PDB file of C-alpha atoms and ligand atoms in Angstrom:
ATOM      1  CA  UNK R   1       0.000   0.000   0.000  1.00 48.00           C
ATOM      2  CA  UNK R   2       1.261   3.276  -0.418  1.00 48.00           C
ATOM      3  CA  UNK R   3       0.520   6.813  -0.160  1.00 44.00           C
ATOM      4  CA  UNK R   4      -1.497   8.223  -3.479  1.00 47.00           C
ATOM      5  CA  UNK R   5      -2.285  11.247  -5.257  1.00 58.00           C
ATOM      6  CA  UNK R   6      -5.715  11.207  -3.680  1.00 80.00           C
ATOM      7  CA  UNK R   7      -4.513  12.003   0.089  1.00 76.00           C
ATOM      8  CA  UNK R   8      -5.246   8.554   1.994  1.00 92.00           C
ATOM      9  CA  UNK R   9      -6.656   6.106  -0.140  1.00 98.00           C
ATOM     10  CA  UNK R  10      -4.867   2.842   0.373  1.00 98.00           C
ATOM     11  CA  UNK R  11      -3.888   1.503  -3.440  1.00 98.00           C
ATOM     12  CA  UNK R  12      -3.370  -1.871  -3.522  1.00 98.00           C
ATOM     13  CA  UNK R  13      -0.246  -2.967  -5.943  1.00 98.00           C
ATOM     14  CA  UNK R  14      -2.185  -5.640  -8.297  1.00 99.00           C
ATOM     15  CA  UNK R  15      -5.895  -5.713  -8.607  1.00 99.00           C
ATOM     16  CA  UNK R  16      -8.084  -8.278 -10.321  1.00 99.00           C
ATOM     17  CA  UNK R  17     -12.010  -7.481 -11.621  1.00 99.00           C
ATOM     18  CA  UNK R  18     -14.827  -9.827 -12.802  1.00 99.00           C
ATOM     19  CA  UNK R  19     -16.346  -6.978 -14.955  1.00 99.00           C
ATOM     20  CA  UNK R  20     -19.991  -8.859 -14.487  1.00 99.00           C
ATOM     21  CA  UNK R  21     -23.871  -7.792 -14.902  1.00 99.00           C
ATOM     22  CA  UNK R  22     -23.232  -6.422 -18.352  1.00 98.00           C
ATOM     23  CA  UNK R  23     -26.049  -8.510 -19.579  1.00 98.00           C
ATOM     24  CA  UNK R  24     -28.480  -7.731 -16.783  1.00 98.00           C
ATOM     25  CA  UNK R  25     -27.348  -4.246 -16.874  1.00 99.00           C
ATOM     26  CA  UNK R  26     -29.353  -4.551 -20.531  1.00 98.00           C
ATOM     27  CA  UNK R  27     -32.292  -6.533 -19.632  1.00 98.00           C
ATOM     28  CA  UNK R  28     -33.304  -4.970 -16.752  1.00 98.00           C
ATOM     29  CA  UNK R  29     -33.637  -1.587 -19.499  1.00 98.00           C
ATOM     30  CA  UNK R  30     -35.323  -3.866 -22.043  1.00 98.00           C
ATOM     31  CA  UNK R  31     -32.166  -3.535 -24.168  1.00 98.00           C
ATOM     32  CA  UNK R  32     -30.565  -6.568 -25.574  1.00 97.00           C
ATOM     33  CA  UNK R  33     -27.581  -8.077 -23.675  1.00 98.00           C
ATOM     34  CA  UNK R  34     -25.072  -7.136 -26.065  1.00 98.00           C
ATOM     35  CA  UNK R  35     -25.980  -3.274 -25.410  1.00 98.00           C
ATOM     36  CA  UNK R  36     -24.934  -3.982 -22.027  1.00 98.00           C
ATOM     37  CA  UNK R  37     -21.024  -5.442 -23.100  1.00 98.00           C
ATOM     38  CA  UNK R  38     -21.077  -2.032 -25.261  1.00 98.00           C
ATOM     39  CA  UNK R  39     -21.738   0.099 -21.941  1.00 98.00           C
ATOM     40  CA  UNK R  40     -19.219  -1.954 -20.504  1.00 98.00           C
ATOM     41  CA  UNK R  41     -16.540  -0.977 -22.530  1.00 98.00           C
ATOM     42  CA  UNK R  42     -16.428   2.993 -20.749  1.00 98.00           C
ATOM     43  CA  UNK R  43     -16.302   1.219 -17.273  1.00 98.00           C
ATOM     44  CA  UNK R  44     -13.185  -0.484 -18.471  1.00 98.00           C
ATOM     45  CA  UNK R  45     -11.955   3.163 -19.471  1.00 98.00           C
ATOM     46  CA  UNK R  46     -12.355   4.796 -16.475  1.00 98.00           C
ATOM     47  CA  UNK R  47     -11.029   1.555 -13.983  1.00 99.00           C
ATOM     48  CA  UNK R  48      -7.883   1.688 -16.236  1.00 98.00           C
ATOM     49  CA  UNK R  49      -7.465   5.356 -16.209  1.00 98.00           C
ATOM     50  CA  UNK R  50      -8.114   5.489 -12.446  1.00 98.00           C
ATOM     51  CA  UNK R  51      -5.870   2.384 -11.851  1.00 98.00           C
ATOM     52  CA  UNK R  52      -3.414   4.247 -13.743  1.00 98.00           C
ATOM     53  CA  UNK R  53      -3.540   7.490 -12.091  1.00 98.00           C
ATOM     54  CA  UNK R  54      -3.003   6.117  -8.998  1.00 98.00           C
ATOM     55  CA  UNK R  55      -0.081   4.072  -9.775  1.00 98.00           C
ATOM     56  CA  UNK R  56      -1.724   0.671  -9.565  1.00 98.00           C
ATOM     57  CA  UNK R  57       1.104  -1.691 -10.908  1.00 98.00           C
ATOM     58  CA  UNK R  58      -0.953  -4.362 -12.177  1.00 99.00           C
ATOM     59  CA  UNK R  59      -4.876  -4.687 -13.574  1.00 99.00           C
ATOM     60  CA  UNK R  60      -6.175  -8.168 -14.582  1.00 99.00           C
ATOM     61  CA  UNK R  61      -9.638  -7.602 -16.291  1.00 99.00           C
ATOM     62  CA  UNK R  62     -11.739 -10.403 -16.871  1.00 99.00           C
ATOM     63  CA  UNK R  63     -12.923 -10.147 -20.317  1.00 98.00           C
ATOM     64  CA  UNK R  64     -14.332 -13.302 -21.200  1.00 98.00           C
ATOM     65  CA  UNK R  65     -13.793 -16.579 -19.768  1.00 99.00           C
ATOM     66  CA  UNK R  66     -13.006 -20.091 -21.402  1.00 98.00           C
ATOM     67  CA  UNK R  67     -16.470 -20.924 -20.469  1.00 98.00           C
ATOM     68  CA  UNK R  68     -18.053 -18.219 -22.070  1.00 98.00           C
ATOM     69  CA  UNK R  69     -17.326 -20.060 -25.673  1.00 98.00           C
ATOM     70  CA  UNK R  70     -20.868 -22.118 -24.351  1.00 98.00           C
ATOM     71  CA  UNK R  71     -22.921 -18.684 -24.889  1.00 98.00           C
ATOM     72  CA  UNK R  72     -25.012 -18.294 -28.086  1.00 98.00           C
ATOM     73  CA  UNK R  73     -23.041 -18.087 -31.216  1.00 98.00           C
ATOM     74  CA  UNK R  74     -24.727 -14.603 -31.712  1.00 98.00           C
ATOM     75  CA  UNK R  75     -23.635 -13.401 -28.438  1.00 98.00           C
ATOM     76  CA  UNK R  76     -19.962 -14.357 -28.944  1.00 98.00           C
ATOM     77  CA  UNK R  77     -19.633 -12.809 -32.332  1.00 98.00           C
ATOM     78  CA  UNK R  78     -21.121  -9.798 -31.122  1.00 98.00           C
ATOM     79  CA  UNK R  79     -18.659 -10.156 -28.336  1.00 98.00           C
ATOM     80  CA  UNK R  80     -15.514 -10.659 -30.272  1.00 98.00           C
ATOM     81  CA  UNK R  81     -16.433  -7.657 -32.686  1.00 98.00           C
ATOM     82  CA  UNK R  82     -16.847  -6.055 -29.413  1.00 98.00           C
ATOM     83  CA  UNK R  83     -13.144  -6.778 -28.705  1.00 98.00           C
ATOM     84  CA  UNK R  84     -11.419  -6.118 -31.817  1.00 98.00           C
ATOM     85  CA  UNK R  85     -12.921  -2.490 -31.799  1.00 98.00           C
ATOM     86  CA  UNK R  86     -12.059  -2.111 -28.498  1.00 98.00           C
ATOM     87  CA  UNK R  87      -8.304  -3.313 -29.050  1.00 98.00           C
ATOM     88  CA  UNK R  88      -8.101  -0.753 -31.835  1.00 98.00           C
ATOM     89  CA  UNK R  89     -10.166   2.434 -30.310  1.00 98.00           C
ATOM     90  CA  UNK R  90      -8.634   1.785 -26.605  1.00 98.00           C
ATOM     91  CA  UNK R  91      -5.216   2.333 -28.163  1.00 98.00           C
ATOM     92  CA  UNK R  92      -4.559   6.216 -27.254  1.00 98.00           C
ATOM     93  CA  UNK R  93      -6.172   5.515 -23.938  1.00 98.00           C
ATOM     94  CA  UNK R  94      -3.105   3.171 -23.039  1.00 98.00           C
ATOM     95  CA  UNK R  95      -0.668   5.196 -24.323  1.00 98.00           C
ATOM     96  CA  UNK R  96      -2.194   8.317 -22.736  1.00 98.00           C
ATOM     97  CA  UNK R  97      -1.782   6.625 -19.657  1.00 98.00           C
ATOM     98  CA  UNK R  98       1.277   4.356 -19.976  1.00 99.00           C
ATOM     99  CA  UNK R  99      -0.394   1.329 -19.463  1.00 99.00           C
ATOM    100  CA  UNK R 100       1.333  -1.898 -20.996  1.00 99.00           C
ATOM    101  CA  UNK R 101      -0.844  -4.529 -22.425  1.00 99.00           C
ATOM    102  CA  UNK R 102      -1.007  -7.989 -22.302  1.00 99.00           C
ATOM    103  CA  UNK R 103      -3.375 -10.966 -22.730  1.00 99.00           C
ATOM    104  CA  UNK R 104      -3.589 -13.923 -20.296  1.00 98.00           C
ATOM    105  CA  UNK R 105      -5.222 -16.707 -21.836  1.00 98.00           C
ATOM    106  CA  UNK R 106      -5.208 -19.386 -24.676  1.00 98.00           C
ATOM    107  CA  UNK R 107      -5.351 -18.251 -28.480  1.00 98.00           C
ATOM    108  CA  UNK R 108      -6.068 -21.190 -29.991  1.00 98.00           C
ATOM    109  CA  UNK R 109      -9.890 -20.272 -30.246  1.00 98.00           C
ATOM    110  CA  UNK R 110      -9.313 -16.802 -30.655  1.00 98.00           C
ATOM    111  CA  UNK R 111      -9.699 -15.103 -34.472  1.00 98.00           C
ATOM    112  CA  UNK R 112      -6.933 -14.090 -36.180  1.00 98.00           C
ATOM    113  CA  UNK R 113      -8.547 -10.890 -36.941  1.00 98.00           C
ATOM    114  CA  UNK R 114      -8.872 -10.530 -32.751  1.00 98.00           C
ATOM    115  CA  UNK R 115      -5.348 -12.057 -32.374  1.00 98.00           C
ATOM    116  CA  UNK R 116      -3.656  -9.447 -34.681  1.00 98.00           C
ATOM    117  CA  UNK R 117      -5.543  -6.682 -33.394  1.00 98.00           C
ATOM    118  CA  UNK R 118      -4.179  -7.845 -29.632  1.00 98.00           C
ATOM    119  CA  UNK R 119      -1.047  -8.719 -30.479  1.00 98.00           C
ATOM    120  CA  UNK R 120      -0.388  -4.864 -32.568  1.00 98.00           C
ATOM    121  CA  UNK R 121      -1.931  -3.353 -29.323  1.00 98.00           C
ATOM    122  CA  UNK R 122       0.896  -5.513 -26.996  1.00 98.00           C
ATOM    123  CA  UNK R 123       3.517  -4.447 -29.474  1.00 98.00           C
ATOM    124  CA  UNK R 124       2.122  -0.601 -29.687  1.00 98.00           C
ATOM    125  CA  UNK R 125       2.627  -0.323 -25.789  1.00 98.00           C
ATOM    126  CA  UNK R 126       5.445  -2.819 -25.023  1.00 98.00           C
ATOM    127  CA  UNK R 127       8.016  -0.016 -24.183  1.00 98.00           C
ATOM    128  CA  UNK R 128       4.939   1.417 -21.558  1.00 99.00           C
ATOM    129  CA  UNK R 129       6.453   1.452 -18.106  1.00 98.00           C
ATOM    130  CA  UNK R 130       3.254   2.372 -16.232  1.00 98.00           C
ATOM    131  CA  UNK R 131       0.213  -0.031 -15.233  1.00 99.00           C
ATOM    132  CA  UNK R 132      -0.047  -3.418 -17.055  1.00 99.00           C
ATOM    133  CA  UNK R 133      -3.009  -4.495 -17.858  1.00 99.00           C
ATOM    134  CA  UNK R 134      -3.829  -8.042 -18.231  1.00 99.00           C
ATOM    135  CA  UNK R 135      -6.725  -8.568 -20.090  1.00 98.00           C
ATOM    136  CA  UNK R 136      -7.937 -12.203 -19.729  1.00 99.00           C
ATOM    137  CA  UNK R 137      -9.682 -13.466 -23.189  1.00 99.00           C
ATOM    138  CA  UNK R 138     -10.350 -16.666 -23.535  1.00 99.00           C
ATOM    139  CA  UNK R 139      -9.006 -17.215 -19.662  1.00 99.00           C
ATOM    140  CA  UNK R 140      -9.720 -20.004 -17.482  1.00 99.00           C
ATOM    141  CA  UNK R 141      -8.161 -20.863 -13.931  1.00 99.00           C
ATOM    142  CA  UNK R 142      -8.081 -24.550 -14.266  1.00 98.00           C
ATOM    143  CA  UNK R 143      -6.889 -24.082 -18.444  1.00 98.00           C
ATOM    144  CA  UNK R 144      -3.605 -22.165 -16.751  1.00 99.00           C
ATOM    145  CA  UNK R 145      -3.224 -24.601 -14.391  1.00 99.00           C
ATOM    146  CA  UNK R 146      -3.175 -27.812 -16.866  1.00 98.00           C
ATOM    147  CA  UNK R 147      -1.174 -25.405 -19.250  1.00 98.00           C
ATOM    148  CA  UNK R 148       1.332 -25.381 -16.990  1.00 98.00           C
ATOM    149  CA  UNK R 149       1.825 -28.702 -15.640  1.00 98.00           C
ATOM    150  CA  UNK R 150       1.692 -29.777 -19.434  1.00 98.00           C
ATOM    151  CA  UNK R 151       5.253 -27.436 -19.847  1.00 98.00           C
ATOM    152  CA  UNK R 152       6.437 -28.542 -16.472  1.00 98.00           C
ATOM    153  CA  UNK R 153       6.004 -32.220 -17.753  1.00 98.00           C
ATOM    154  CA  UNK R 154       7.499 -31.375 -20.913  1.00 98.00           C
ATOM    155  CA  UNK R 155      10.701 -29.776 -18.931  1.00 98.00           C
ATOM    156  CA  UNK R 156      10.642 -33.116 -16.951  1.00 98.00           C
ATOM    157  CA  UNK R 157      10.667 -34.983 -20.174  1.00 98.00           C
ATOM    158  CA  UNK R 158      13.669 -32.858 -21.996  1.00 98.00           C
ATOM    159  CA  UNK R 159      14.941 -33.466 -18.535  1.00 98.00           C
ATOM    160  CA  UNK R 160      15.878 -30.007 -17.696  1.00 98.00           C
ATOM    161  CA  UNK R 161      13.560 -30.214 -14.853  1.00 98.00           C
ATOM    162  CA  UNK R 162      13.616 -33.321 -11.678  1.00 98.00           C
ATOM    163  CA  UNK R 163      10.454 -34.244 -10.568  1.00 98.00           C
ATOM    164  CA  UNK R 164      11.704 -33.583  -6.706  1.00 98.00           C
ATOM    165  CA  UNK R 165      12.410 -30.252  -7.653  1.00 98.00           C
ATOM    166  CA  UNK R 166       9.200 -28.942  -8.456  1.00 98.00           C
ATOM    167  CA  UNK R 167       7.530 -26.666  -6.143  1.00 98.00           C
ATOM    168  CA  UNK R 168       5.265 -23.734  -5.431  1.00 98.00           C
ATOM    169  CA  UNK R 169       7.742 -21.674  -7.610  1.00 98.00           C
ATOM    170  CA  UNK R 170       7.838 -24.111 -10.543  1.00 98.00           C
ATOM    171  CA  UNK R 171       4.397 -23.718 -10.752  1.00 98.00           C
ATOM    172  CA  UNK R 172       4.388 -20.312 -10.464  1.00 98.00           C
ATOM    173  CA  UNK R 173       7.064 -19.448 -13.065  1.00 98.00           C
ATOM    174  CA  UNK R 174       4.555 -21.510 -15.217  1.00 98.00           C
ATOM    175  CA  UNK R 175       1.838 -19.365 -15.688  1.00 98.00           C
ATOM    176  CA  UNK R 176       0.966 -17.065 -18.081  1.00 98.00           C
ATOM    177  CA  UNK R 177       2.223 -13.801 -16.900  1.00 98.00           C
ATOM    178  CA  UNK R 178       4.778 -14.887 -14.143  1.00 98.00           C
ATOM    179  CA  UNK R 179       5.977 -11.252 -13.848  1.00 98.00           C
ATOM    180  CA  UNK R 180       2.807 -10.064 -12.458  1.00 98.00           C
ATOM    181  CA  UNK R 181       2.618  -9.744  -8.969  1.00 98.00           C
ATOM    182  CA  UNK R 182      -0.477 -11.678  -7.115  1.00 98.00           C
ATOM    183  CA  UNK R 183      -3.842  -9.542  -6.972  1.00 99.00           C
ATOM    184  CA  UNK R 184      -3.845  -8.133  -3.599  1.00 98.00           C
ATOM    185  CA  UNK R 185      -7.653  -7.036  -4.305  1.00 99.00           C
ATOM    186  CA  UNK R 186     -10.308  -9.098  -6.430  1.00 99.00           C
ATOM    187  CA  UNK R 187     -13.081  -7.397  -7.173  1.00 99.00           C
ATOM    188  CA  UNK R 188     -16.364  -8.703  -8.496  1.00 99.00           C
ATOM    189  CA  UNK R 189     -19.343  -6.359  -9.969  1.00 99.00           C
ATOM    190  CA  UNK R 190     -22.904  -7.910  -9.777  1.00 99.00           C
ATOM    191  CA  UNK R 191     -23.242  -9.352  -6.544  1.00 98.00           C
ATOM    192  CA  UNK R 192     -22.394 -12.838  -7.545  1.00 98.00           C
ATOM    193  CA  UNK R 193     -20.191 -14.576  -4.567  1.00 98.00           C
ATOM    194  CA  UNK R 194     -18.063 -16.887  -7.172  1.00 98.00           C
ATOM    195  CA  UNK R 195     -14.837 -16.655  -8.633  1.00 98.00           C
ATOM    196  CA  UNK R 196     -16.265 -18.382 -11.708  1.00 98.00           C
ATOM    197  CA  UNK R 197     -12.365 -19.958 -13.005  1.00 98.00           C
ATOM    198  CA  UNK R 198     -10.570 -16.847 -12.460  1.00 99.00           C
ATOM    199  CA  UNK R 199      -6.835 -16.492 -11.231  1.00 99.00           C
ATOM    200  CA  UNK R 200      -7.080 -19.870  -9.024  1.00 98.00           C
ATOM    201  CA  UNK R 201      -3.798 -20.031  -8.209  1.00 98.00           C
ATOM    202  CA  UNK R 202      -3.177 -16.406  -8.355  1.00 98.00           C
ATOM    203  CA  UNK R 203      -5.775 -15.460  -5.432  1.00 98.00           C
ATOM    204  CA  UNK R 204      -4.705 -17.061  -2.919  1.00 98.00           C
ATOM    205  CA  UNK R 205      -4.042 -14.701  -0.766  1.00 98.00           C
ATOM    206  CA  UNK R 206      -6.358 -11.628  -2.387  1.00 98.00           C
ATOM    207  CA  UNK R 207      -9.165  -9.770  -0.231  1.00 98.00           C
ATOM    208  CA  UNK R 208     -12.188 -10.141  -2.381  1.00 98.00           C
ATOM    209  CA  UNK R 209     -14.730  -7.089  -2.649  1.00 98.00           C
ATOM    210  CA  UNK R 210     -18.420  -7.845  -4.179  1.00 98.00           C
ATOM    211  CA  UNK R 211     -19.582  -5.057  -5.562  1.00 98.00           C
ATOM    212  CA  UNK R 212     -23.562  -5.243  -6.263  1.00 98.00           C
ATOM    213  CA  UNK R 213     -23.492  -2.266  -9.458  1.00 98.00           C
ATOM    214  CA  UNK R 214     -23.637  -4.205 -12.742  1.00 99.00           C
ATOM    215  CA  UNK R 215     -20.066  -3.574 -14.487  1.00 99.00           C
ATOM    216  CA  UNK R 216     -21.658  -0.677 -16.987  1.00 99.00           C
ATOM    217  CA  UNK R 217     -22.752   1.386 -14.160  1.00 98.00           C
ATOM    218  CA  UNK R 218     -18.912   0.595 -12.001  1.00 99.00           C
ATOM    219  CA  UNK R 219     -17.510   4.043 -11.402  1.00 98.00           C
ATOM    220  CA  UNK R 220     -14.895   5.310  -9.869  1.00 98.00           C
ATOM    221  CA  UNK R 221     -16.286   5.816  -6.603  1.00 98.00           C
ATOM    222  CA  UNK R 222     -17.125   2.137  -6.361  1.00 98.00           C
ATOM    223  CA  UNK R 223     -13.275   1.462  -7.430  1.00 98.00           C
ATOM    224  CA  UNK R 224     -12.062   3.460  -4.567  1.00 98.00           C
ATOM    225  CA  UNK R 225     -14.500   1.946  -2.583  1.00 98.00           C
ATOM    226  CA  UNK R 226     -13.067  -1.228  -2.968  1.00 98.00           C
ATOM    227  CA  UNK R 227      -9.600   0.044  -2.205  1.00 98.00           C
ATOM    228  CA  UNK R 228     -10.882   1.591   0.716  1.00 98.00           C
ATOM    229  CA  UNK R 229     -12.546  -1.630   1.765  1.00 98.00           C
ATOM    230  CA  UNK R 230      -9.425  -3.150   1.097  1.00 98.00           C
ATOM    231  CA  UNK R 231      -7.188  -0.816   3.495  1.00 98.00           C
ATOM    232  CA  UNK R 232      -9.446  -1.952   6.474  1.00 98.00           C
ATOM    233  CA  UNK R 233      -8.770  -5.795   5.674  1.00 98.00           C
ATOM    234  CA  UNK R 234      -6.169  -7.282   8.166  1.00 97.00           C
ATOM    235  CA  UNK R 235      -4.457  -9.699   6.146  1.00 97.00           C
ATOM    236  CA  UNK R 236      -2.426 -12.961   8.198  1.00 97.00           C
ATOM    237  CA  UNK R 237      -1.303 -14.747   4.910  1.00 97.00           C
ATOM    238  CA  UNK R 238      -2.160 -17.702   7.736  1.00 97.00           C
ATOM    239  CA  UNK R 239       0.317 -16.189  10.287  1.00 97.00           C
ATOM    240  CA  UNK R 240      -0.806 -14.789  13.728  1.00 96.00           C
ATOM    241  CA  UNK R 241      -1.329 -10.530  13.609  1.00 90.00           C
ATOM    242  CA  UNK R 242      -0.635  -9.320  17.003  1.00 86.00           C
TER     243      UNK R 242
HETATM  244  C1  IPE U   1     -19.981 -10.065 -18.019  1.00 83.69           C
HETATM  245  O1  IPE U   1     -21.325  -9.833 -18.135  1.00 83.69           O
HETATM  246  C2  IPE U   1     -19.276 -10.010 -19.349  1.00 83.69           C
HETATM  247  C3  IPE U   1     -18.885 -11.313 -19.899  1.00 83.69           C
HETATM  248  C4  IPE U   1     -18.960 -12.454 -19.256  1.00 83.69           C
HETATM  249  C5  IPE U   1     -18.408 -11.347 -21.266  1.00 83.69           C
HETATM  250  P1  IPE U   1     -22.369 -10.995 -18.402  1.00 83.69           P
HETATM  251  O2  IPE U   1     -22.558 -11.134 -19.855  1.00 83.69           O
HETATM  252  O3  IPE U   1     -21.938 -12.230 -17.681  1.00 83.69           O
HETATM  253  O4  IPE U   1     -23.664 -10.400 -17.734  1.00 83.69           O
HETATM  254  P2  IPE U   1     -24.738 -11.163 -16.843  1.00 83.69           P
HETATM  255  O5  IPE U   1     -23.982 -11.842 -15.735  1.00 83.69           O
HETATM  256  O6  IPE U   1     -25.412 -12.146 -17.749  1.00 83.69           O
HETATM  257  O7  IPE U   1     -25.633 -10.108 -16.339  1.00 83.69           O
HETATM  258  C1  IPE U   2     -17.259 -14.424 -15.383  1.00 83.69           C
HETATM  259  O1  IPE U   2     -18.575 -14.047 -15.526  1.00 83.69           O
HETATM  260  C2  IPE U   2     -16.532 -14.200 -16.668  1.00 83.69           C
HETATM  261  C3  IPE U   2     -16.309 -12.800 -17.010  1.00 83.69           C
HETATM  262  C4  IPE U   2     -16.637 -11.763 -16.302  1.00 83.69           C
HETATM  263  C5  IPE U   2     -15.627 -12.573 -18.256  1.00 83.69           C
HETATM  264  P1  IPE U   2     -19.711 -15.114 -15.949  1.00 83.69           P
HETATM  265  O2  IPE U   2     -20.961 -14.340 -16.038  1.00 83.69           O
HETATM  266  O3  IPE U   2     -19.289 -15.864 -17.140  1.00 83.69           O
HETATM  267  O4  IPE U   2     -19.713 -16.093 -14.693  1.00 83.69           O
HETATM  268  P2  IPE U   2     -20.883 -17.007 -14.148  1.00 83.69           P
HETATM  269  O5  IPE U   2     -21.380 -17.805 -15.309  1.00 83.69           O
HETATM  270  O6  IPE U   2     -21.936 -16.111 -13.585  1.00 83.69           O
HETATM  271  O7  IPE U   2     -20.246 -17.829 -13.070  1.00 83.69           O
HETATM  272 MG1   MG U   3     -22.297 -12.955 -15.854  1.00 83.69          MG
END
């Protein structure tokens, strides 16, 4: 935590959001659900803005989860569209800000219209040396997790790698983005009490904040209170606080 340029609010150093209720953000205004991912998209501008303002050093976003392939086809080419606007329209946002981006997730089901579109945006702000944002496409907890025991195993197998000397580091260094640090803060819009495959191994140790605003209507007060929520926490990390 450290001091901010807004006075005392305690800024965690890596955050992680859920960015959920876009969908019953729409229905509950008789709009159709995709109307709702649209909104969406300014609530992601102004948490990334904020984050960056106040020197947050990491941002995982989740943007849309392995399991969300199972949603109508209709939905998830509206979504992707969605995406590979965003990726290109976003662009002077990041570099306003300094943010460096990067995906977590796998590609393999990704378009290569959405892949080149993400992968000129991680190129555009590589040399950024504020905020990275992680935005996790095509993410899932468990997916990371097999992902990396499948590399472990194939370190084992080139034998670069004993079996007695993996640990809680091996794993670790396997994961997508092992240069991010932990989210200290997970926050989840929408009310729903579920981490729904996100960051397993990564949140170990985060404070989680539910948030009941649907993600379009997230704004920055709600951000800050989370991070104000998350100052009061006492964390132990399992140890005894005196
Ligand atoms: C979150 O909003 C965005 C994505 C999962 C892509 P939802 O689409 O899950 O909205 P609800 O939960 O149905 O309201
Ligand atoms: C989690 O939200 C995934 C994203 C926010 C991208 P979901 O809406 O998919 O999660 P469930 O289905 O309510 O658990
Ligand atoms: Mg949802």
């Amino acid at each position: 935590m450290r001091e901010t340029p807004n006075a005392d609010l305690p800024v965690p150093r890596s955050v992680a959001v859920i960015m959920d209720g876009n969908g019953r953000w729409a229905r509950s205004r008789g709009l159709e659900r995709i109307r709702g991912h649209e909104r969406g998209i300014d609530a992601v501008r102004r948490t990334v803005e904020e984050c960056a303002r106040l020197g947050v050093e990491a941002l995982t976003l989740y943007a849309f989860s392995e399991e969300n392939w199972s949603r109508p086809a209709r939905e998830i080419k509206l979504l992707m569209r969605l995406l590979e606007r965003f990726l290109v329209d976003e662009r002077p946002t990041l570099m306003d800000n300094n943010v460096r981006l990067l995906h977590s997730g796998r590609r393999d089901r990704l378009s290569t219209r959405v892949l080149e579109r993400l992968d000129e945006s991680i190129a555009m702000t590589a040399a950024n040396t504020g905020t990275r944002l992680a935005l996790a496409i095509s993410y899932g907890g468990r997916q990371e997790l097999a992902d990396a025991a499948r590399r472990i195993a194939e370190a084992v197998l080139a034998g670069e790698l004993a079996p007695e000397d993996i640990d809680v580091a091996t794993v670790a260094r396997h994961l997508y983005h092992p240069e991010l640090p932990d989210p200290d803060l997970l926050i989840r819009t929408a009310g729903e009490l579920r981490v729904s495959n996100f960051l397993l191994w990564q949140i170990s140790y985060a404070e989680i904040h539910v948030c009941d605003v649907c993600w379009p209507d997230f704004q920055i007060e709600h951000l800050h209170e989370a991070f104000r929520t998350f100052g009061r926490r006492v964390r132990k990390f399992g140890t005894v606080v005196p």
